[in-house]
Amino acid sequence: MSNLTTAPPAGAPSVRRGGGGRTPARRRRITGAGGNRHLFFILPAALFLLVFAVYPVVQLVRMSLSDVRVDNLGADWQFVGLENVIRNFGDGAFGGVIINTVVFVAIVTVLGLVGGLAAAILLAPTGKWPGLILALLVFVWALPPVVNGSVWKFLLGTQGLFNTLLTDLGLASTAVPFLFDDRLALVSVALVNSWVVIPFNALVYRAAIIGIPGELFEASRVDGASRWQEIRHVIIPSVRSTTMILTVLTVVYGFRSFDFIYVMTFGGPGTATTTLPFLGYVQAFVRFDFGLGASTALIAVLMVLVLAVIYARNVRQEEK
């Protein structure tokens, strides 16, 4: 038998087997081209964030440290340091606004999570009616806040549906001032915000519940667990990571809520429903003290930033 293996002719370039004929230099060139290609695809998103996220934040910080009013808005801004922040904390109503914000966020977060989980448990089975109710929830969630707020302002009005039912059924002798009482107004607006948050949380919770292995439910039924025990010992522990993420998202949503307050109460009566975002709006676009409004907005941004860091850490831990 003749030997078919032949040596390469003298002077021919050497070929590395198993490397696809690619020399290290060629592989470096290809890898470098791939890296540049990745940068090319990242560049539009980076430019978008730079223009629409980073630049506004930089301008907000600069404005919060300056005296900016209508007469010098388009001119040079006089640097005043932390004077705007000091003016905010020196205002007697600012502490009440922070308390309003915390109470508002707490109500929206608790009711949004509990209501979302309850709705998801009820809608977890597949079928005609759960699908129909789920579609209605999505419709409520997708409505513009201005439309939603206007509808609820009408329903909670002196001659609205709720007061009509309460007086006709004899549960109240006079109309309840849902939106005009110092103690009820903030709770009423927060309840409406919770109503809007529940559909989104229910959709996310439902996806998490559907992903729970069926063997866990079968084992709990074999052990004689009741429906409540099934919820307490199977569903709630299984959706714990989802709850953590939704908690942070709902808190951030509650913190930046503005539209429902604007439509339903405009921060009143007095400052009973004024939160940090609404106060910043009034200072900047009603009193035209843009520097003061920017400092209020910056305080709200810093508080949301802390929550965003917590959210990012939770997501990273879940990915590990």
mmCIF file of C-alpha atoms in Angstrom:
data_model
loop_
_atom_site.group_PDB
_atom_site.id
_atom_site.type_symbol
_atom_site.label_atom_id
_atom_site.label_comp_id
_atom_site.label_asym_id
_atom_site.label_seq_id
_atom_site.Cartn_x
_atom_site.Cartn_y
_atom_site.Cartn_z
ATOM 1 C CA MET A 1 0.000 0.000 0.000
ATOM 2 C CA SER A 2 1.315 3.389 -0.932
ATOM 3 C CA ASN A 3 1.557 6.193 1.633
ATOM 4 C CA LEU A 4 -1.027 8.882 0.701
ATOM 5 C CA THR A 5 0.299 11.417 3.216
ATOM 6 C CA THR A 6 2.513 13.863 1.456
ATOM 7 C CA ALA A 7 4.602 16.656 2.861
ATOM 8 C CA PRO A 8 3.768 20.207 1.761
ATOM 9 C CA PRO A 9 5.938 21.547 -0.964
ATOM 10 C CA ALA A 10 8.803 23.651 0.068
ATOM 11 C CA GLY A 11 7.930 27.359 0.386
ATOM 12 C CA ALA A 12 4.174 26.716 0.749
ATOM 13 C CA PRO A 13 2.433 28.485 3.690
ATOM 14 C CA SER A 14 1.772 26.254 6.692
ATOM 15 C CA VAL A 15 -1.865 25.348 7.429
ATOM 16 C CA ARG A 16 -3.014 24.793 11.039
ATOM 17 C CA ARG A 17 -5.469 21.918 11.384
ATOM 18 C CA GLY A 18 -8.494 22.362 13.648
ATOM 19 C CA GLY A 19 -8.374 26.149 13.373
ATOM 20 C CA GLY A 20 -10.338 26.439 10.163
ATOM 21 C CA GLY A 21 -7.227 27.622 8.399
ATOM 22 C CA ARG A 22 -7.213 30.828 10.453
ATOM 23 C CA THR A 23 -3.949 32.154 11.713
ATOM 24 C CA PRO A 24 -3.874 33.919 15.140
ATOM 25 C CA ALA A 25 -3.454 37.264 13.395
ATOM 26 C CA ARG A 26 -6.502 36.602 11.225
ATOM 27 C CA ARG A 27 -8.529 35.492 14.248
ATOM 28 C CA ARG A 28 -7.552 38.705 16.052
ATOM 29 C CA ARG A 29 -8.665 40.721 13.031
ATOM 30 C CA ILE A 30 -12.034 38.914 12.933
ATOM 31 C CA THR A 31 -12.551 39.305 16.678
ATOM 32 C CA GLY A 32 -11.682 42.963 16.469
ATOM 33 C CA ALA A 33 -14.140 43.439 13.619
ATOM 34 C CA GLY A 34 -16.838 41.684 15.690
ATOM 35 C CA GLY A 35 -16.144 43.958 18.655
ATOM 36 C CA ASN A 36 -16.402 47.026 16.461
ATOM 37 C CA ARG A 37 -19.626 45.656 15.025
ATOM 38 C CA HIS A 38 -21.034 45.307 18.553
ATOM 39 C CA LEU A 39 -20.080 48.896 19.278
ATOM 40 C CA PHE A 40 -21.832 49.942 16.081
ATOM 41 C CA PHE A 41 -25.095 48.347 17.246
ATOM 42 C CA ILE A 42 -24.762 49.793 20.768
ATOM 43 C CA LEU A 43 -24.068 53.312 19.527
ATOM 44 C CA PRO A 44 -27.713 54.337 18.673
ATOM 45 C CA ALA A 45 -28.984 53.243 22.099
ATOM 46 C CA ALA A 46 -26.062 54.982 23.803
ATOM 47 C CA LEU A 47 -26.737 58.199 21.895
ATOM 48 C CA PHE A 48 -30.452 57.979 22.719
ATOM 49 C CA LEU A 49 -29.722 57.594 26.437
ATOM 50 C CA LEU A 50 -27.154 60.363 26.313
ATOM 51 C CA VAL A 51 -29.564 62.842 24.708
ATOM 52 C CA PHE A 52 -32.832 61.902 26.421
ATOM 53 C CA ALA A 53 -31.647 60.630 29.841
ATOM 54 C CA VAL A 54 -28.187 61.838 30.786
ATOM 55 C CA TYR A 55 -28.415 65.371 29.370
ATOM 56 C CA PRO A 56 -31.785 66.185 31.048
ATOM 57 C CA VAL A 57 -30.466 64.929 34.395
ATOM 58 C CA VAL A 58 -27.350 67.051 34.048
ATOM 59 C CA GLN A 59 -29.490 70.078 33.217
ATOM 60 C CA LEU A 60 -31.760 69.307 36.180
ATOM 61 C CA VAL A 61 -28.782 69.242 38.555
ATOM 62 C CA ARG A 62 -27.414 72.454 37.057
ATOM 63 C CA MET A 63 -30.810 74.170 37.309
ATOM 64 C CA SER A 64 -31.322 73.025 40.920
ATOM 65 C CA LEU A 65 -28.046 74.766 41.844
ATOM 66 C CA SER A 66 -28.983 77.999 40.066
ATOM 67 C CA ASP A 67 -31.455 80.860 40.327
ATOM 68 C CA VAL A 68 -33.608 80.302 37.248
ATOM 69 C CA ARG A 69 -36.761 82.282 36.608
ATOM 70 C CA VAL A 70 -38.695 83.452 33.571
ATOM 71 C CA ASP A 71 -36.533 86.528 32.974
ATOM 72 C CA ASN A 72 -33.224 84.601 32.860
ATOM 73 C CA LEU A 73 -34.414 81.208 31.584
ATOM 74 C CA GLY A 74 -32.749 81.727 28.223
ATOM 75 C CA ALA A 75 -29.715 83.576 29.621
ATOM 76 C CA ASP A 76 -26.888 82.696 32.003
ATOM 77 C CA TRP A 77 -28.050 81.042 35.212
ATOM 78 C CA GLN A 78 -26.663 82.481 38.436
ATOM 79 C CA PHE A 79 -25.079 79.759 40.575
ATOM 80 C CA VAL A 80 -26.597 79.736 44.105
ATOM 81 C CA GLY A 81 -25.339 76.393 45.420
ATOM 82 C CA LEU A 82 -27.724 74.606 47.798
ATOM 83 C CA GLU A 83 -29.903 77.661 48.369
ATOM 84 C CA ASN A 84 -32.896 76.114 46.579
ATOM 85 C CA VAL A 85 -32.662 72.948 48.668
ATOM 86 C CA ILE A 86 -32.433 75.051 51.848
ATOM 87 C CA ARG A 87 -35.482 77.065 50.765
ATOM 88 C CA ASN A 88 -37.416 73.846 50.236
ATOM 89 C CA PHE A 89 -36.587 72.411 53.648
ATOM 90 C CA GLY A 90 -37.199 75.824 55.228
ATOM 91 C CA ASP A 91 -40.748 75.833 53.887
ATOM 92 C CA GLY A 92 -43.126 74.612 56.593
ATOM 93 C CA ALA A 93 -45.232 72.650 54.110
ATOM 94 C CA PHE A 94 -42.321 70.637 52.679
ATOM 95 C CA GLY A 95 -42.314 68.137 55.568
ATOM 96 C CA GLY A 96 -46.021 67.518 55.037
ATOM 97 C CA VAL A 97 -45.411 66.972 51.327
ATOM 98 C CA ILE A 98 -42.806 64.301 52.095
ATOM 99 C CA ILE A 99 -45.248 62.603 54.500
ATOM 100 C CA ASN A 100 -47.963 62.743 51.830
ATOM 101 C CA THR A 101 -45.555 61.134 49.360
ATOM 102 C CA VAL A 102 -44.627 58.324 51.751
ATOM 103 C CA VAL A 103 -48.289 57.611 52.688
ATOM 104 C CA PHE A 104 -49.320 57.718 49.032
ATOM 105 C CA VAL A 105 -46.544 55.313 47.987
ATOM 106 C CA ALA A 106 -47.294 52.950 50.893
ATOM 107 C CA ILE A 107 -51.004 52.684 50.007
ATOM 108 C CA VAL A 108 -50.311 52.187 46.295
ATOM 109 C CA THR A 109 -47.630 49.564 46.966
ATOM 110 C CA VAL A 110 -49.544 47.475 49.520
ATOM 111 C CA LEU A 111 -52.879 47.492 47.695
ATOM 112 C CA GLY A 112 -51.220 47.090 44.309
ATOM 113 C CA LEU A 113 -49.306 43.977 45.379
ATOM 114 C CA VAL A 114 -52.085 42.345 47.421
ATOM 115 C CA GLY A 115 -54.728 43.109 44.805
ATOM 116 C CA GLY A 116 -52.468 41.964 41.978
ATOM 117 C CA LEU A 117 -51.689 38.651 43.681
ATOM 118 C CA ALA A 118 -55.346 38.034 44.546
ATOM 119 C CA ALA A 119 -56.437 38.774 40.980
ATOM 120 C CA ALA A 120 -53.682 36.537 39.581
ATOM 121 C CA ILE A 121 -54.734 33.615 41.817
ATOM 122 C CA LEU A 122 -58.351 33.996 40.705
ATOM 123 C CA LEU A 123 -57.366 34.285 37.035
ATOM 124 C CA ALA A 124 -54.677 31.579 36.993
ATOM 125 C CA PRO A 125 -57.014 28.826 35.653
ATOM 126 C CA THR A 126 -57.435 28.894 31.898
ATOM 127 C CA GLY A 127 -60.905 29.293 30.466
ATOM 128 C CA LYS A 128 -63.370 31.722 28.968
ATOM 129 C CA TRP A 129 -64.190 33.872 32.001
ATOM 130 C CA PRO A 130 -60.629 34.294 33.327
ATOM 131 C CA GLY A 131 -59.562 35.309 29.838
ATOM 132 C CA LEU A 132 -62.404 37.829 29.578
ATOM 133 C CA ILE A 133 -61.658 39.360 32.990
ATOM 134 C CA LEU A 134 -57.968 39.473 32.122
ATOM 135 C CA ALA A 135 -58.791 41.382 28.937
ATOM 136 C CA LEU A 136 -60.834 43.896 30.987
ATOM 137 C CA LEU A 137 -57.911 44.359 33.380
ATOM 138 C CA VAL A 138 -55.581 45.044 30.475
ATOM 139 C CA PHE A 139 -58.113 47.568 29.141
ATOM 140 C CA VAL A 140 -58.174 49.398 32.491
ATOM 141 C CA TRP A 141 -54.377 49.381 32.654
ATOM 142 C CA ALA A 142 -54.039 50.680 29.090
ATOM 143 C CA LEU A 143 -56.421 53.632 29.539
ATOM 144 C CA PRO A 144 -54.678 57.021 29.546
ATOM 145 C CA PRO A 145 -54.306 58.356 33.123
ATOM 146 C CA VAL A 146 -56.141 61.565 32.204
ATOM 147 C CA VAL A 147 -59.188 59.566 31.052
ATOM 148 C CA ASN A 148 -59.015 57.208 34.029
ATOM 149 C CA GLY A 149 -58.631 60.084 36.489
ATOM 150 C CA SER A 150 -61.520 62.043 34.953
ATOM 151 C CA VAL A 151 -63.826 59.010 35.215
ATOM 152 C CA TRP A 152 -62.929 58.446 38.869
ATOM 153 C CA LYS A 153 -63.288 62.161 39.642
ATOM 154 C CA PHE A 154 -66.848 61.940 38.342
ATOM 155 C CA LEU A 155 -67.571 58.698 40.254
ATOM 156 C CA LEU A 156 -66.255 60.125 43.551
ATOM 157 C CA GLY A 157 -67.904 63.536 43.127
ATOM 158 C CA THR A 158 -70.649 64.930 45.373
ATOM 159 C CA GLN A 159 -73.324 63.715 42.948
ATOM 160 C CA GLY A 160 -71.283 60.790 41.632
ATOM 161 C CA LEU A 161 -72.115 57.090 41.616
ATOM 162 C CA PHE A 162 -70.596 56.249 45.021
ATOM 163 C CA ASN A 163 -72.331 59.077 46.888
ATOM 164 C CA THR A 164 -75.629 58.291 45.165
ATOM 165 C CA LEU A 165 -75.412 54.654 46.264
ATOM 166 C CA LEU A 166 -74.392 55.575 49.819
ATOM 167 C CA THR A 167 -77.242 58.051 50.312
ATOM 168 C CA ASP A 168 -79.878 55.912 48.552
ATOM 169 C CA LEU A 169 -78.953 52.853 50.647
ATOM 170 C CA GLY A 170 -79.026 54.922 53.827
ATOM 171 C CA LEU A 171 -75.345 54.354 54.592
ATOM 172 C CA ALA A 172 -74.651 58.112 54.663
ATOM 173 C CA SER A 173 -76.968 61.027 55.420
ATOM 174 C CA THR A 174 -75.000 63.476 53.278
ATOM 175 C CA ALA A 175 -72.531 63.187 50.432
ATOM 176 C CA VAL A 176 -69.070 61.977 51.471
ATOM 177 C CA PRO A 177 -66.373 64.492 50.413
ATOM 178 C CA PHE A 178 -64.021 61.901 48.945
ATOM 179 C CA LEU A 179 -61.948 64.507 47.111
ATOM 180 C CA PHE A 180 -62.588 67.576 49.291
ATOM 181 C CA ASP A 181 -61.752 66.352 52.792
ATOM 182 C CA ASP A 182 -58.197 66.731 54.109
ATOM 183 C CA ARG A 183 -58.108 63.160 55.411
ATOM 184 C CA LEU A 184 -60.032 61.400 52.623
ATOM 185 C CA ALA A 185 -58.602 63.090 49.535
ATOM 186 C CA LEU A 186 -55.102 61.554 49.682
ATOM 187 C CA VAL A 187 -56.509 58.087 50.429
ATOM 188 C CA SER A 188 -59.043 58.394 47.596
ATOM 189 C CA VAL A 189 -56.415 59.341 45.010
ATOM 190 C CA ALA A 190 -54.077 56.625 46.276
ATOM 191 C CA LEU A 191 -56.861 54.026 45.979
ATOM 192 C CA VAL A 192 -57.465 55.043 42.371
ATOM 193 C CA ASN A 193 -53.742 54.712 41.633
ATOM 194 C CA SER A 194 -53.784 51.259 43.246
ATOM 195 C CA TRP A 195 -56.709 50.294 41.025
ATOM 196 C CA VAL A 196 -54.601 51.149 37.982
ATOM 197 C CA VAL A 197 -51.516 49.278 39.267
ATOM 198 C CA ILE A 198 -53.373 46.036 40.036
ATOM 199 C CA PRO A 199 -53.825 44.874 36.392
ATOM 200 C CA PHE A 200 -50.093 45.082 35.616
ATOM 201 C CA ASN A 201 -49.150 43.275 38.817
ATOM 202 C CA ALA A 202 -51.832 40.653 38.160
ATOM 203 C CA LEU A 203 -50.425 39.936 34.696
ATOM 204 C CA VAL A 204 -46.894 39.446 36.059
ATOM 205 C CA TYR A 205 -48.073 37.383 39.037
ATOM 206 C CA ARG A 206 -50.233 35.195 36.790
ATOM 207 C CA ALA A 207 -47.252 34.364 34.592
ATOM 208 C CA ALA A 208 -45.259 33.436 37.713
ATOM 209 C CA ILE A 209 -48.082 31.234 39.087
ATOM 210 C CA ILE A 210 -48.525 29.423 35.764
ATOM 211 C CA GLY A 211 -44.783 28.653 35.860
ATOM 212 C CA ILE A 212 -45.032 26.800 39.199
ATOM 213 C CA PRO A 213 -44.586 23.038 38.627
ATOM 214 C CA GLY A 214 -47.888 21.169 38.841
ATOM 215 C CA GLU A 215 -46.290 18.499 41.046
ATOM 216 C CA LEU A 216 -46.205 20.969 43.932
ATOM 217 C CA PHE A 217 -49.974 21.481 43.784
ATOM 218 C CA GLU A 218 -50.600 17.737 43.413
ATOM 219 C CA ALA A 219 -48.383 16.970 46.422
ATOM 220 C CA SER A 220 -50.180 19.583 48.544
ATOM 221 C CA ARG A 221 -53.573 18.119 47.608
ATOM 222 C CA VAL A 222 -52.377 14.603 48.438
ATOM 223 C CA ASP A 223 -51.319 15.925 51.861
ATOM 224 C CA GLY A 224 -54.825 17.312 52.341
ATOM 225 C CA ALA A 225 -53.938 21.005 52.114
ATOM 226 C CA SER A 226 -56.823 23.448 51.872
ATOM 227 C CA ARG A 227 -56.940 26.170 49.220
ATOM 228 C CA TRP A 228 -55.674 28.772 51.696
ATOM 229 C CA GLN A 229 -52.806 26.478 52.779
ATOM 230 C CA GLU A 230 -51.980 25.928 49.103
ATOM 231 C CA ILE A 231 -51.769 29.694 48.605
ATOM 232 C CA ARG A 232 -49.751 30.245 51.785
ATOM 233 C CA HIS A 233 -47.268 27.376 51.481
ATOM 234 C CA VAL A 234 -46.975 26.886 47.699
ATOM 235 C CA ILE A 235 -47.927 29.987 45.723
ATOM 236 C CA ILE A 236 -46.585 32.796 47.931
ATOM 237 C CA PRO A 237 -43.118 31.219 48.475
ATOM 238 C CA SER A 238 -42.862 30.334 44.763
ATOM 239 C CA VAL A 239 -43.530 33.921 43.612
ATOM 240 C CA ARG A 240 -41.228 35.525 46.189
ATOM 241 C CA SER A 241 -38.696 36.732 43.603
ATOM 242 C CA THR A 242 -41.525 38.170 41.485
ATOM 243 C CA THR A 243 -42.875 39.947 44.559
ATOM 244 C CA MET A 244 -39.498 41.550 45.249
ATOM 245 C CA ILE A 245 -39.219 42.932 41.735
ATOM 246 C CA LEU A 246 -42.849 44.097 41.632
ATOM 247 C CA THR A 247 -42.429 45.777 45.005
ATOM 248 C CA VAL A 248 -39.606 47.942 43.707
ATOM 249 C CA LEU A 249 -41.428 48.707 40.442
ATOM 250 C CA THR A 250 -44.650 49.628 42.267
ATOM 251 C CA VAL A 251 -42.816 51.844 44.741
ATOM 252 C CA VAL A 252 -41.115 53.657 41.863
ATOM 253 C CA TYR A 253 -44.480 54.047 40.106
ATOM 254 C CA GLY A 254 -46.072 55.459 43.250
ATOM 255 C CA PHE A 255 -43.163 57.837 43.744
ATOM 256 C CA ARG A 256 -43.481 59.386 40.311
ATOM 257 C CA SER A 257 -47.300 59.496 40.202
ATOM 258 C CA PHE A 258 -48.447 62.909 39.100
ATOM 259 C CA ASP A 259 -51.235 62.661 36.533
ATOM 260 C CA PHE A 260 -54.015 61.360 38.784
ATOM 261 C CA ILE A 261 -53.306 64.040 41.402
ATOM 262 C CA TYR A 262 -53.298 66.712 38.700
ATOM 263 C CA VAL A 263 -56.632 65.583 37.255
ATOM 264 C CA MET A 264 -58.528 64.660 40.428
ATOM 265 C CA THR A 265 -57.490 67.189 43.117
ATOM 266 C CA PHE A 266 -54.688 69.409 41.746
ATOM 267 C CA GLY A 267 -52.849 68.862 45.033
ATOM 268 C CA GLY A 268 -55.722 70.063 47.212
ATOM 269 C CA PRO A 269 -57.566 70.734 49.332
ATOM 270 C CA GLY A 270 -54.714 72.969 50.488
ATOM 271 C CA THR A 271 -51.687 70.680 50.232
ATOM 272 C CA ALA A 272 -53.516 67.531 51.387
ATOM 273 C CA THR A 273 -52.703 65.588 48.183
ATOM 274 C CA THR A 274 -49.501 67.379 47.186
ATOM 275 C CA THR A 275 -46.609 64.969 46.654
ATOM 276 C CA LEU A 276 -43.020 65.700 45.606
ATOM 277 C CA PRO A 277 -43.593 65.409 41.821
ATOM 278 C CA PHE A 278 -46.662 67.661 41.993
ATOM 279 C CA LEU A 279 -44.901 70.200 44.216
ATOM 280 C CA GLY A 280 -42.043 70.372 41.709
ATOM 281 C CA TYR A 281 -44.556 71.000 38.917
ATOM 282 C CA VAL A 282 -46.278 73.821 40.847
ATOM 283 C CA GLN A 283 -42.978 75.497 41.752
ATOM 284 C CA ALA A 284 -41.651 75.349 38.202
ATOM 285 C CA PHE A 285 -44.692 75.845 35.972
ATOM 286 C CA VAL A 286 -47.168 77.738 38.191
ATOM 287 C CA ARG A 287 -44.843 79.939 40.255
ATOM 288 C CA PHE A 288 -42.188 79.921 37.487
ATOM 289 C CA ASP A 289 -39.391 79.364 40.026
ATOM 290 C CA PHE A 290 -37.586 76.805 37.907
ATOM 291 C CA GLY A 291 -34.568 76.476 40.199
ATOM 292 C CA LEU A 292 -36.743 75.643 43.214
ATOM 293 C CA GLY A 293 -38.816 73.207 41.185
ATOM 294 C CA ALA A 294 -35.670 71.534 39.895
ATOM 295 C CA SER A 295 -34.347 71.063 43.440
ATOM 296 C CA THR A 296 -37.640 69.376 44.450
ATOM 297 C CA ALA A 297 -37.494 67.139 41.403
ATOM 298 C CA LEU A 298 -33.867 66.293 42.170
ATOM 299 C CA ILE A 299 -34.801 65.202 45.707
ATOM 300 C CA ALA A 300 -37.476 62.911 44.234
ATOM 301 C CA VAL A 301 -34.987 61.572 41.664
ATOM 302 C CA LEU A 302 -32.458 60.745 44.375
ATOM 303 C CA MET A 303 -35.102 58.852 46.349
ATOM 304 C CA VAL A 304 -36.140 56.895 43.238
ATOM 305 C CA LEU A 305 -32.466 56.289 42.409
ATOM 306 C CA VAL A 306 -31.998 54.462 45.706
ATOM 307 C CA LEU A 307 -34.910 52.203 44.793
ATOM 308 C CA ALA A 308 -33.500 51.675 41.308
ATOM 309 C CA VAL A 309 -30.209 50.481 42.797
ATOM 310 C CA ILE A 310 -32.108 48.035 45.020
ATOM 311 C CA TYR A 311 -34.034 46.813 41.973
ATOM 312 C CA ALA A 312 -30.831 46.298 39.960
ATOM 313 C CA ARG A 313 -29.241 44.345 42.805
ATOM 314 C CA ASN A 314 -32.307 42.111 43.102
ATOM 315 C CA VAL A 315 -32.343 41.428 39.362
ATOM 316 C CA ARG A 316 -28.626 40.573 39.442
ATOM 317 C CA GLN A 317 -29.095 38.182 42.344
ATOM 318 C CA GLU A 318 -32.002 36.485 40.565
ATOM 319 C CA GLU A 319 -29.896 36.043 37.430
ATOM 320 C CA LYS A 320 -27.149 34.279 39.420
#
